[in-house]
Coordinates of N, CA and C in Angstrom, one line a residue:
M21 N 0.7 -1.1 -0.2 CA -0.1 0.3 -0.1 C 0.9 1.0 0.2
P22 N 0.5 2.1 -1.1 CA 1.5 3.5 -1.1 C 1.2 4.7 0.3
K23 N 2.3 4.8 1.2 CA 2.1 5.8 2.2 C 1.2 7.1 1.8
P24 N 0.1 7.5 2.7 CA -0.5 8.3 1.8 C -0.1 9.6 2.7
P25 N 0.1 10.9 1.7 CA 0.2 11.9 2.4 C -0.4 12.4 3.4
A26 N 0.3 13.0 4.5 CA -0.3 14.1 5.4 C -1.2 14.8 5.1
H27 N -2.6 14.7 5.9 CA -3.5 15.5 5.8 C -4.2 15.6 7.0
S28 N -5.1 17.0 7.2 CA -5.9 17.4 8.3 C -6.9 17.1 8.3
K29 N -7.7 16.2 9.7 CA -8.8 15.7 10.1 C -9.8 16.5 10.7
G30 N -10.5 17.3 9.6 CA -11.6 17.9 10.4 C -12.7 17.4 10.5
E31 N -13.5 18.0 11.4 CA -14.8 17.4 12.0 C -15.6 16.6 11.1
F32 N -16.0 15.5 11.2 CA -16.7 14.8 9.8 C -17.9 15.8 10.0
R33 N -18.8 15.7 8.6 CA -19.9 16.3 8.4 C -21.0 15.5 7.7
N34 N -22.0 15.1 8.5 CA -22.8 13.7 8.2 C -23.6 14.4 6.4
E35 N -22.9 14.4 5.7 CA -24.0 15.1 4.7 C -24.2 14.2 3.3
I36 N -23.8 12.5 3.4 CA -24.2 12.0 2.7 C -25.8 11.6 3.0
P37 N -26.4 11.1 1.7 CA -27.6 10.2 2.2 C -27.4 9.2 3.7
D38 N -28.3 9.4 4.4 CA -28.1 8.6 6.0 C -28.9 7.4 6.0
Q39 N -29.1 7.1 5.0 CA -30.4 5.6 5.0 C -29.6 4.5 4.9
N40 N -28.7 4.6 4.2 CA -27.7 3.3 4.1 C -26.4 3.5 4.8
C41 N -26.1 4.6 5.4 CA -24.7 4.7 6.5 C -24.6 3.4 7.5
V42 N -23.9 2.9 7.7 CA -23.9 1.8 8.6 C -22.5 1.7 9.3
L43 N -21.8 3.3 9.1 CA -20.4 3.1 10.1 C -20.2 4.3 10.1
S44 N -20.2 5.2 11.2 CA -19.5 6.9 11.1 C -18.2 7.1 12.3
R45 N -17.0 7.1 11.5 CA -16.0 7.2 12.7 C -14.9 8.5 12.4
G46 N -14.8 9.6 12.9 CA -13.9 10.2 12.6 C -14.5 11.2 11.8
D47 N -13.8 11.7 10.4 CA -14.1 12.3 9.7 C -14.3 11.7 8.7
Y48 N -15.0 10.2 8.3 CA -15.9 9.4 7.5 C -16.7 9.0 8.0
S49 N -17.7 8.2 6.8 CA -18.7 7.6 6.9 C -18.1 6.1 5.8
I50 N -19.2 5.3 6.4 CA -18.9 3.9 5.0 C -20.7 3.5 5.3
R51 N -20.9 3.8 3.6 CA -22.6 3.2 3.4 C -22.8 2.0 2.7
L52 N -23.1 1.3 2.6 CA -23.8 0.2 1.5 C -24.5 0.1 0.8
T53 N -24.2 0.1 -0.4 CA -24.3 0.2 -1.9 C -24.7 -1.1 -2.5
E54 N -25.7 -1.9 -2.9 CA -26.3 -2.6 -3.6 C -26.0 -2.2 -5.0
P55 N -25.4 -3.2 -6.0 CA -25.5 -3.2 -7.4 C -26.2 -2.5 -8.2
S56 N -27.6 -2.2 -7.9 CA -28.2 -1.7 -8.6 C -28.3 0.1 -8.1
E57 N -27.9 0.6 -7.2 CA -27.4 1.5 -7.1 C -26.2 2.2 -6.7
R58 N -25.3 1.5 -8.0 CA -23.6 1.4 -7.9 C -23.5 2.7 -8.1
R59 N -22.4 3.7 -7.7 CA -22.4 5.3 -8.0 C -21.4 5.4 -8.7
S60 N -21.6 6.4 -9.7 CA -20.2 6.3 -11.1 C -19.3 6.8 -10.2
E61 N -19.3 7.9 -9.4 CA -18.5 7.6 -8.3 C -17.4 6.9 -8.1
A62 N -18.2 5.4 -7.6 CA -17.0 4.7 -7.0 C -16.3 3.6 -8.3
S63 N -17.1 3.9 -9.5 CA -16.1 3.0 -10.8 C -14.9 4.0 -11.0
A64 N -15.1 5.4 -11.0 CA -14.3 6.3 -11.1 C -13.2 6.0 -10.5
L65 N -13.2 6.6 -8.8 CA -12.2 6.0 -8.1 C -11.3 5.1 -8.1
I66 N -12.2 3.6 -8.6 CA -11.4 2.6 -9.0 C -10.4 2.4 -9.9
K67 N -11.4 3.2 -11.1 CA -10.5 3.7 -12.5 C -9.3 4.2 -12.4
R68 N -9.5 5.4 -11.3 CA -8.3 6.0 -11.6 C -6.9 5.7 -10.6
M69 N -7.6 4.7 -9.4 CA -6.7 4.2 -8.5 C -5.7 3.1 -9.2
Y70 N -6.5 2.4 -10.0 CA -6.3 1.0 -10.8 C -5.1 1.8 -11.9
S71 N -5.7 3.0 -12.3 CA -4.7 3.5 -13.7 C -3.5 4.0 -13.0
W72 N -3.5 4.5 -12.2 CA -2.4 5.2 -11.0 C -1.2 4.2 -10.9
R73 N -1.5 2.7 -10.9 CA -0.6 1.8 -10.4 C -0.4 1.3 -11.8
G74 N -1.0 1.2 -12.8 CA -0.7 0.9 -14.4 C -1.5 -0.2 -14.7
Y75 N -2.5 -0.7 -13.2 CA -3.5 -1.4 -14.0 C -4.7 -1.2 -15.2
S76 N -5.5 -2.3 -15.9 CA -6.3 -2.1 -16.7 C -7.3 -1.9 -16.1
T77 N -8.4 -1.4 -16.3 CA -9.6 -0.8 -15.9 C -11.3 -1.2 -16.5
E78 N -10.7 -2.0 -17.4 CA -12.1 -1.9 -18.4 C -12.7 -3.0 -17.7
S79 N -12.6 -3.9 -16.8 CA -13.5 -4.9 -16.5 C -13.2 -4.9 -14.6
T80 N -12.8 -4.0 -14.5 CA -13.0 -4.1 -12.8 C -14.1 -3.7 -12.2
V81 N -15.1 -3.2 -12.8 CA -16.5 -2.4 -12.4 C -17.6 -3.5 -12.5
V82 N -17.3 -4.7 -13.4 CA -18.5 -5.6 -13.3 C -19.3 -5.9 -12.1
S83 N -20.4 -5.7 -11.9 CA -20.8 -6.0 -10.7 C -22.3 -7.4 -10.8
S84 N -22.3 -7.8 -9.9 CA -23.5 -8.7 -9.9 C -24.2 -8.7 -8.3
H85 N -25.5 -9.4 -8.8 CA -26.6 -9.4 -7.1 C -25.9 -10.3 -6.1
H86 N -24.8 -10.9 -6.6 CA -24.1 -11.2 -5.3 C -23.1 -10.4 -4.2
Q87 N -23.0 -9.6 -5.2 CA -22.0 -8.2 -4.4 C -22.5 -7.2 -4.2
T88 N -21.9 -7.1 -2.8 CA -22.1 -5.8 -2.1 C -21.0 -5.3 -1.8
T89 N -21.0 -3.6 -2.2 CA -20.1 -2.7 -2.4 C -20.1 -1.9 -1.2
L90 N -19.2 -1.8 -0.4 CA -18.8 -0.7 0.5 C -18.4 0.9 0.2
E91 N -18.7 1.9 0.7 CA -18.5 2.9 0.1 C -17.9 3.9 1.4
A92 N -17.0 4.5 1.5 CA -16.4 5.4 2.5 C -16.7 6.8 1.9
F93 N -16.9 7.9 2.7 CA -17.3 9.3 2.3 C -16.5 10.1 3.7
S94 N -15.8 11.1 3.3 CA -15.4 12.2 4.0 C -16.1 13.6 3.5
G95 N -16.9 13.8 4.0 CA -17.9 15.0 3.4 C -18.6 14.5 2.6
Q96 N -18.9 14.9 1.2 CA -20.0 14.3 0.1 C -18.9 13.8 -0.7
D97 N -17.5 13.6 -0.4 CA -16.3 12.8 -1.4 C -16.4 11.5 -0.8
L98 N -16.5 11.0 -1.9 CA -16.4 9.4 -2.3 C -14.6 9.1 -2.0
V99 N -14.3 8.4 -1.1 CA -12.5 8.4 -1.0 C -12.2 6.7 -0.5
G100 N -13.0 5.5 -0.3 CA -12.8 4.5 -0.9 C -13.9 3.8 -0.8
T101 N -13.7 2.4 -1.6 CA -14.8 1.2 -1.8 C -13.9 -0.1 -2.1
L102 N -15.0 -1.0 -1.5 CA -14.1 -2.1 -1.3 C -15.8 -3.3 -1.7
T103 N -15.2 -4.1 -2.5 CA -16.7 -5.1 -2.5 C -16.4 -6.3 -1.8
L104 N -18.0 -7.0 -1.7 CA -17.4 -8.6 -1.0 C -18.2 -9.0 -2.4
G105 N -17.7 -10.2 -2.5 CA -18.5 -11.3 -3.4 C -18.7 -12.1 -2.7
L106 N -20.3 -12.7 -2.8 CA -20.5 -13.7 -2.3 C -20.1 -15.2 -3.3
D107 N -20.4 -16.2 -2.8 CA -20.5 -17.5 -3.8 C -21.9 -17.8 -4.5
S108 N -21.8 -18.0 -5.4 CA -22.8 -18.4 -6.5 C -23.0 -19.2 -7.1
E109 N -23.5 -19.3 -8.1 CA -23.7 -20.6 -9.3 C -23.0 -20.4 -10.8
N110 N -22.2 -19.2 -10.3 CA -21.8 -18.3 -11.5 C -19.9 -18.4 -10.4
G111 N -20.1 -18.7 -9.6 CA -18.5 -18.6 -8.8 C -18.2 -17.3 -8.5
L112 N -16.8 -17.0 -8.2 CA -16.3 -15.8 -7.5 C -15.7 -15.6 -9.0
L113 N -14.7 -14.4 -9.2 CA -14.5 -13.8 -9.8 C -12.8 -14.6 -9.8
A114 N -12.4 -14.7 -8.8 CA -11.1 -15.4 -8.6 C -11.0 -16.5 -9.2
D115 N -12.3 -17.3 -9.4 CA -12.3 -18.7 -10.2 C -11.7 -18.7 -11.3
E116 N -11.7 -17.1 -11.9 CA -11.4 -17.0 -13.2 C -9.5 -18.1 -13.1
L117 N -8.3 -17.4 -12.4 CA -7.3 -18.0 -12.4 C -7.2 -19.3 -11.2
Y118 N -8.4 -19.3 -10.2 CA -7.4 -20.5 -9.5 C -8.9 -20.7 -8.5
E119 N -9.4 -21.4 -9.7 CA -10.6 -22.3 -9.6 C -10.3 -23.6 -8.7
E120 N -9.3 -24.0 -8.9 CA -8.7 -25.1 -8.7 C -8.3 -25.0 -7.1
K121 N -7.6 -24.1 -6.7 CA -7.6 -24.1 -5.3 C -8.7 -23.6 -4.8
I122 N -9.8 -22.6 -4.6 CA -11.0 -22.3 -4.0 C -11.9 -23.9 -4.2
S123 N -11.9 -24.2 -5.1 CA -13.4 -25.6 -5.1 C -12.8 -26.7 -4.0
T124 N -11.3 -26.7 -3.6 CA -10.6 -27.7 -2.7 C -11.5 -27.7 -1.4
F125 N -11.8 -26.0 -1.1 CA -12.8 -25.7 -0.1 C -14.1 -25.8 0.0
R126 N -14.3 -25.3 -1.4 CA -16.4 -25.7 -1.4 C -16.4 -27.5 -1.2
A127 N -15.5 -28.4 -1.8 CA -15.7 -29.8 -1.1 C -15.4 -30.1 0.3
E128 N -15.0 -29.2 1.1 CA -15.3 -29.3 2.2 C -16.5 -28.4 3.0
D129 N -17.4 -28.3 2.2 CA -18.3 -27.5 2.4 C -18.0 -26.0 3.4
R130 N -17.0 -25.5 2.8 CA -17.0 -24.2 3.1 C -17.8 -23.6 2.5
K131 N -17.8 -22.1 3.1 CA -18.9 -21.1 2.7 C -18.0 -20.0 2.1
V132 N -17.4 -20.1 1.0 CA -16.1 -18.7 0.7 C -16.9 -17.6 0.0
C133 N -15.9 -16.4 0.2 CA -16.3 -15.1 -0.5 C -15.3 -14.9 -0.9
E134 N -15.1 -13.6 -1.6 CA -14.0 -12.7 -1.9 C -14.3 -11.3 -1.9
L135 N -12.9 -11.1 -1.9 CA -12.7 -9.2 -1.5 C -12.3 -8.7 -2.9
S136 N -12.7 -7.7 -3.1 CA -12.3 -7.2 -4.7 C -12.7 -5.8 -4.8
K137 N -11.7 -5.1 -5.9 CA -12.2 -3.4 -5.9 C -11.8 -2.7 -4.8
L138 N -10.6 -3.0 -4.0 CA -10.0 -2.4 -3.4 C -9.7 -0.9 -3.9
A139 N -9.9 0.4 -3.0 CA -9.6 1.6 -3.8 C -10.1 2.8 -2.9
I140 N -8.7 3.0 -2.5 CA -8.5 4.2 -1.4 C -8.0 5.6 -1.7
D141 N -8.6 6.6 -1.9 CA -7.6 8.1 -2.5 C -6.7 8.1 -1.1
P142 N -5.4 8.0 -1.8 CA -4.2 8.0 -0.9 C -4.3 9.2 0.0
Q143 N -5.0 10.7 0.0 CA -5.4 11.8 0.5 C -5.8 11.0 1.6
F144 N -6.7 10.4 1.7 CA -7.4 10.2 2.6 C -7.3 8.4 3.9
S145 N -6.1 7.9 3.2 CA -6.1 6.8 3.2 C -5.1 6.8 4.9
S146 N -5.6 5.7 5.8 CA -5.5 5.6 6.9 C -5.6 4.4 7.3
K147 N -4.9 3.5 8.7 CA -4.9 2.6 8.6 C -6.2 2.3 9.8
E148 N -7.3 3.2 10.0 CA -8.6 2.6 10.7 C -9.4 3.1 9.4
L149 N -9.2 3.6 8.4 CA -10.2 3.8 7.3 C -10.5 2.2 6.2
L150 N -8.9 1.8 6.1 CA -8.9 0.6 5.6 C -9.3 -0.8 6.4
A151 N -8.8 -0.5 7.6 CA -9.5 -2.0 8.8 C -11.0 -1.3 8.9
S152 N -11.8 -0.5 9.0 CA -13.2 -0.3 9.0 C -13.9 -0.7 7.7
L153 N -12.9 -0.8 6.4 CA -13.9 -1.3 5.3 C -13.3 -3.0 5.4
F154 N -12.8 -3.3 5.9 CA -12.3 -4.8 6.0 C -13.2 -5.3 6.8
N155 N -13.4 -4.3 7.9 CA -14.2 -4.9 9.0 C -15.6 -4.9 8.8
L156 N -16.3 -4.0 8.1 CA -17.4 -4.4 7.5 C -17.7 -5.7 6.5
A157 N -16.8 -5.9 5.7 CA -16.8 -6.9 4.8 C -17.1 -7.9 5.9
Y158 N -16.4 -8.1 6.6 CA -16.2 -9.2 7.5 C -17.5 -9.7 8.2
I159 N -18.0 -8.4 8.9 CA -19.5 -8.1 9.3 C -20.8 -9.1 8.7
C160 N -20.5 -8.0 7.3 CA -21.5 -9.0 6.5 C -21.2 -10.4 5.9
A161 N -20.1 -10.8 5.4 CA -19.7 -12.1 5.1 C -19.9 -13.2 6.6
R162 N -19.2 -12.7 7.7 CA -19.2 -14.1 9.0 C -20.4 -13.8 9.5
I163 N -21.3 -12.6 10.1 CA -22.1 -12.6 11.0 C -23.5 -12.5 10.1
I164 N -23.6 -11.9 8.9 CA -24.9 -12.0 8.2 C -25.1 -13.6 7.0
H165 N -23.6 -13.5 6.4 CA -24.0 -14.6 5.4 C -23.1 -15.8 6.0
R166 N -22.5 -16.2 7.2 CA -21.9 -17.3 7.9 C -21.1 -17.8 6.8
A167 N -20.1 -17.0 6.1 CA -19.3 -17.4 5.6 C -17.9 -17.8 6.5
T168 N -17.3 -19.1 6.4 CA -15.9 -19.1 6.5 C -14.6 -18.9 6.0
D169 N -14.3 -18.6 4.9 CA -13.2 -18.3 4.6 C -13.4 -16.8 3.3
F170 N -12.4 -16.5 3.4 CA -11.7 -14.9 2.4 C -11.2 -15.1 1.6
F171 N -11.4 -15.1 0.0 CA -9.9 -14.8 -0.7 C -10.1 -13.6 -1.6
I172 N -8.7 -13.5 -1.9 CA -8.6 -11.6 -2.4 C -7.5 -12.0 -3.3
E173 N -7.3 -11.8 -4.6 CA -6.5 -11.4 -5.5 C -5.9 -10.1 -5.4
V174 N -4.4 -10.2 -5.0 CA -3.5 -9.0 -5.2 C -2.2 -9.1 -5.8
N175 N -2.0 -8.1 -6.3 CA -0.5 -8.4 -6.8 C 0.1 -8.2 -5.8
P176 N 1.5 -9.5 -6.4 CA 2.7 -10.0 -5.8 C 3.6 -9.1 -4.5
R177 N 3.5 -8.0 -5.2 CA 4.1 -7.1 -4.2 C 3.5 -6.3 -2.9
H178 N 2.3 -6.8 -2.9 CA 1.1 -6.2 -1.7 C 1.1 -7.5 -0.8
T179 N 1.3 -8.8 -1.2 CA 1.0 -10.0 -0.2 C 1.9 -9.7 0.9
G180 N 2.7 -9.0 1.3 CA 3.6 -8.9 2.6 C 2.7 -8.2 3.6
Y181 N 2.1 -7.0 3.0 CA 1.2 -6.4 3.4 C 0.0 -6.9 4.2
Y182 N -1.0 -7.8 3.2 CA -1.9 -8.6 3.7 C -1.6 -9.5 4.7
K183 N -0.4 -10.1 4.8 CA -0.1 -11.5 5.4 C -0.2 -10.7 6.9
R184 N 0.8 -9.6 7.1 CA 1.3 -8.8 8.0 C 0.3 -8.3 8.9
M185 N -0.9 -7.6 8.1 CA -1.7 -6.6 8.6 C -3.1 -7.2 9.1
L186 N -3.2 -8.9 8.2 CA -4.5 -9.5 8.6 C -4.3 -10.7 8.9
G187 N -3.5 -11.3 8.3 CA -3.4 -13.1 8.7 C -3.4 -13.5 7.3
F188 N -3.3 -13.4 5.9 CA -3.7 -13.7 5.5 C -2.8 -14.8 4.7
H189 N -2.9 -15.9 3.8 CA -1.8 -16.8 3.7 C -2.0 -17.0 1.8
Q190 N -0.9 -16.9 1.7 CA -1.1 -17.4 0.2 C -1.2 -18.7 -0.6
L191 N -2.0 -18.7 -1.5 CA -2.4 -20.3 -2.0 C -1.7 -20.0 -3.5
G192 N -0.9 -21.1 -4.1 CA -0.5 -21.2 -5.2 C -0.1 -20.0 -5.9
E193 N 1.0 -20.3 -7.2 CA 2.0 -19.4 -7.4 C 1.5 -18.2 -8.1
T194 N 1.9 -17.3 -8.6 CA 1.6 -15.9 -9.4 C 1.4 -16.2 -10.9
R195 N -0.2 -15.2 -11.3 CA -0.5 -15.8 -12.2 C -1.0 -14.3 -13.1
N196 N -1.2 -14.3 -14.3 CA -1.6 -13.2 -14.8 C -2.9 -12.7 -14.9
C197 N -3.4 -12.0 -14.0 CA -5.2 -11.7 -13.9 C -5.4 -10.9 -15.5
Q198 N -6.0 -11.2 -16.4 CA -6.1 -10.4 -17.5 C -7.3 -9.0 -17.5
R199 N -8.1 -9.4 -16.1 CA -9.3 -8.0 -15.4 C -8.3 -6.9 -15.3
V200 N -7.0 -6.7 -15.1 CA -6.2 -5.8 -14.6 C -5.1 -5.7 -15.3
N201 N -4.9 -7.1 -16.3 CA -3.5 -7.1 -16.9 C -2.4 -6.7 -16.2
A202 N -2.4 -7.6 -14.8 CA -1.2 -7.7 -13.8 C -0.9 -8.9 -13.4
P203 N 0.3 -9.3 -12.8 CA 0.1 -10.4 -12.3 C -0.4 -10.3 -10.7
A204 N -1.0 -11.8 -10.5 CA -2.0 -11.8 -9.4 C -1.2 -13.2 -8.5
V205 N -1.5 -12.7 -7.1 CA -1.6 -14.0 -6.4 C -3.0 -14.4 -5.6
L206 N -3.3 -15.5 -5.0 CA -4.6 -15.6 -4.5 C -4.2 -15.4 -3.1
L207 N -4.7 -14.8 -2.3 CA -4.6 -15.1 -0.9 C -5.9 -15.8 -0.2
H208 N -5.5 -16.1 1.1 CA -6.7 -17.1 2.1 C -6.7 -16.3 3.3
L209 N -8.0 -16.4 4.0 CA -8.2 -15.6 5.2 C -9.5 -17.0 5.8
E210 N -8.6 -17.7 7.0 CA -10.4 -18.3 7.5 C -10.7 -17.6 8.6
L211 N -11.7 -17.4 8.6 CA -12.6 -16.2 9.3 C -12.7 -16.6 11.1
D212 N -12.1 -17.8 10.8 CA -12.5 -18.2 12.4 C -11.1 -17.3 13.3
Y213 N -9.9 -17.7 12.2 CA -9.1 -16.2 12.7 C -9.3 -15.0 12.9
V214 N -10.0 -14.4 12.3 CA -10.2 -13.2 12.0 C -11.3 -13.4 13.8
D215 N -12.4 -14.1 13.9 CA -13.0 -14.3 15.0 C -12.1 -14.2 16.2
A216 N -11.0 -14.8 16.2 CA -9.9 -15.0 17.3 C -9.3 -13.5 17.8
Q217 N -8.5 -13.0 16.5 CA -8.2 -11.4 16.6 C -9.3 -10.6 17.4
V218 N -10.4 -10.6 16.3 CA -11.4 -9.7 17.0 C -11.6 -9.7 18.5
S219 N -11.7 -10.9 19.0 CA -11.8 -11.6 20.3 C -10.9 -10.6 21.3
S220 N -9.6 -10.9 20.8 CA -8.1 -10.2 21.5 C -8.2 -9.0 21.1
L221 N -7.9 -8.4 20.1 CA -7.4 -6.6 19.7 C -8.3 -5.9 19.5
A222 N -9.4 -6.1 18.9 CA -10.4 -5.4 18.9 C -10.6 -4.2 19.6
G223 N -10.5 -2.6 19.0 CA -10.8 -1.6 19.9 C -9.9 -1.5 20.5
S224 N -8.7 -1.8 20.4 CA -7.7 -1.2 21.2 C -6.7 0.0 20.5
H225 N -7.0 -0.2 19.2 CA -6.2 1.1 19.0 C -4.8 1.1 19.3
Q226 N -4.1 0.1 18.9 CA -2.6 0.0 19.8 C -1.9 0.6 18.1
P227 N -1.3 2.4 18.1 CA -0.8 2.4 16.9 C 0.3 1.6 16.6
R228 N 1.1 0.7 17.5 CA 2.6 0.0 17.4 C 1.6 -1.2 16.4
E229 N 1.1 -1.3 16.9 CA 0.7 -3.1 16.5 C 0.5 -3.3 14.9
R230 N 1.4 -4.1 14.3 CA 1.2 -4.3 12.9 C 0.0 -5.3 12.6
S231 N -1.1 -4.7 12.7 CA -2.0 -5.2 12.8 C -3.3 -4.4 12.6
L232 N -4.2 -4.7 11.4 CA -5.3 -3.9 11.6 C -6.4 -4.1 12.5
Y233 N -6.3 -5.4 12.8 CA -7.5 -5.6 14.0 C -7.6 -5.0 15.0
P234 N -6.8 -4.2 15.3 CA -7.1 -3.1 16.6 C -8.1 -2.2 16.5
Y235 N -8.1 -1.7 15.3 CA -8.9 -0.8 14.7 C -10.3 -1.3 14.1
F236 N -10.8 -2.5 14.4 CA -11.8 -3.3 14.1 C -12.9 -2.9 15.2
L237 N -14.4 -3.2 15.2 CA -15.3 -3.5 15.7 C -15.2 -4.4 17.1
S238 N -15.5 -4.5 18.4 CA -15.4 -5.7 18.7 C -17.1 -6.1 18.5
H239 N -17.0 -7.7 18.9 CA -18.1 -8.5 18.6 C -19.4 -7.7 18.9
H240 N -19.5 -7.7 20.2 CA -21.0 -7.1 20.4 C -21.3 -5.9 19.7
E241 N -20.3 -4.7 19.4 CA -20.2 -3.9 18.3 C -20.6 -4.0 17.1
G242 N -19.9 -4.9 16.2 CA -20.1 -5.5 15.2 C -21.9 -6.2 14.8
K243 N -22.3 -6.8 15.8 CA -23.7 -7.5 15.8 C -24.5 -6.1 15.0
K244 N -24.3 -4.9 16.3 CA -25.2 -3.9 16.1 C -25.0 -3.1 14.8
V245 N -23.7 -3.2 14.3 CA -23.9 -2.9 12.7 C -24.5 -3.8 11.9
A246 N -24.5 -5.2 12.2 CA -25.0 -6.2 11.3 C -26.6 -6.1 11.6
N247 N -26.8 -5.8 12.9 CA -28.4 -5.4 12.6 C -28.7 -4.4 11.6
R248 N -27.8 -3.3 11.5 CA -28.3 -2.0 11.2 C -28.0 -2.4 9.6
I249 N -27.5 -2.9 9.0 CA -27.0 -3.5 7.5 C -28.8 -4.4 7.4
L250 N -28.8 -5.0 8.2 CA -30.1 -6.1 8.2 C -31.4 -5.4 7.8
H251 N -31.6 -4.2 9.1 CA -32.8 -3.2 9.0 C -32.6 -2.3 7.7
I252 N -31.6 -2.1 7.0 CA -31.3 -1.2 6.0 C -32.2 -2.3 4.2
N253 N -31.8 -3.7 4.8 CA -31.7 -4.7 3.6 C -33.3 -5.0 3.8
R254 N -33.8 -5.2 5.2 CA -34.8 -5.9 5.2 C -35.5 -5.5 7.0
P255 N -36.1 -4.5 6.4 CA -36.5 -3.5 7.5 C -37.6 -4.3 8.5
T256 N -38.2 -5.1 8.4 CA -38.7 -6.0 9.0 C -38.1 -6.7 10.4
A257 N -38.8 -6.9 11.4 CA -37.9 -7.5 12.8 C -37.2 -9.0 12.6
F258 N -35.6 -8.6 13.2 CA -35.0 -9.9 12.6 C -34.7 -10.6 14.1
D259 N -34.4 -12.0 14.0 CA -34.5 -13.2 15.2 C -32.9 -13.1 15.3
W260 N -32.1 -12.6 15.9 CA -30.8 -12.6 16.4 C -30.2 -14.0 16.3
T261 N -30.7 -15.1 16.7 CA -30.4 -16.0 17.3 C -30.2 -16.8 15.9
A262 N -30.6 -16.3 14.7 CA -30.6 -16.9 13.6 C -29.1 -16.3 12.8
L263 N -28.2 -15.7 13.9 CA -26.9 -14.7 13.5 C -26.0 -16.0 13.7
Y264 N -24.9 -15.6 13.3 CA -23.3 -16.5 13.6 C -22.7 -15.8 14.6
C265 N -22.9 -16.4 15.6 CA -22.3 -16.0 17.1 C -20.9 -16.5 18.0
G266 N -20.6 -16.8 16.5 CA -18.9 -17.5 17.5 C -17.8 -16.8 17.9

């Protein structure tokens, strides 16, 4: 991840439409966006950040009803985005290169999902913002959809960061991802591991900790956010006993 330039953090102004806002922290908030509501700003941010790194962007914004996009705002400015993709009859984007790896987990009745289309404006980049996007993706995947495993394709240059800060492990060799016309490796993360990290580190905000988990919400706070997400998508009352509470 590139080191962001220094910037001043002003008081957050909640100027975005708040009906889909699921988390507000400091000078930013994050909302949940369904594919039918995808904003042109999100596509523009992805293209701008990917092009800056020399990646192709022609096929990076394809979405489906099995994907949920998280968008981070500072005021009215979109500053970050991350997409959670659930497994379906069409598979995951990562199946294009690594289907044989991912299918070994499916064969064990694991519920797999993937993270993709991560883009953050360097001017607003911070550990807390990046952690919040991953945290919300984890809440959607684990608590709401009962997923067991995350997969993500990243440039080999960035594998160290994901391993160190989130605990991902590499599966397989480097291959060329035609979607972005760049080398990619498949990383895997068991959500049991994330559960344990949240239990021990969430909310500690330890600046010297080489991990994003101190910036995660606690399990209790995560369930509140999951409830907020469920009320956005399904306004009727929800039975909490149906949720994964591991």
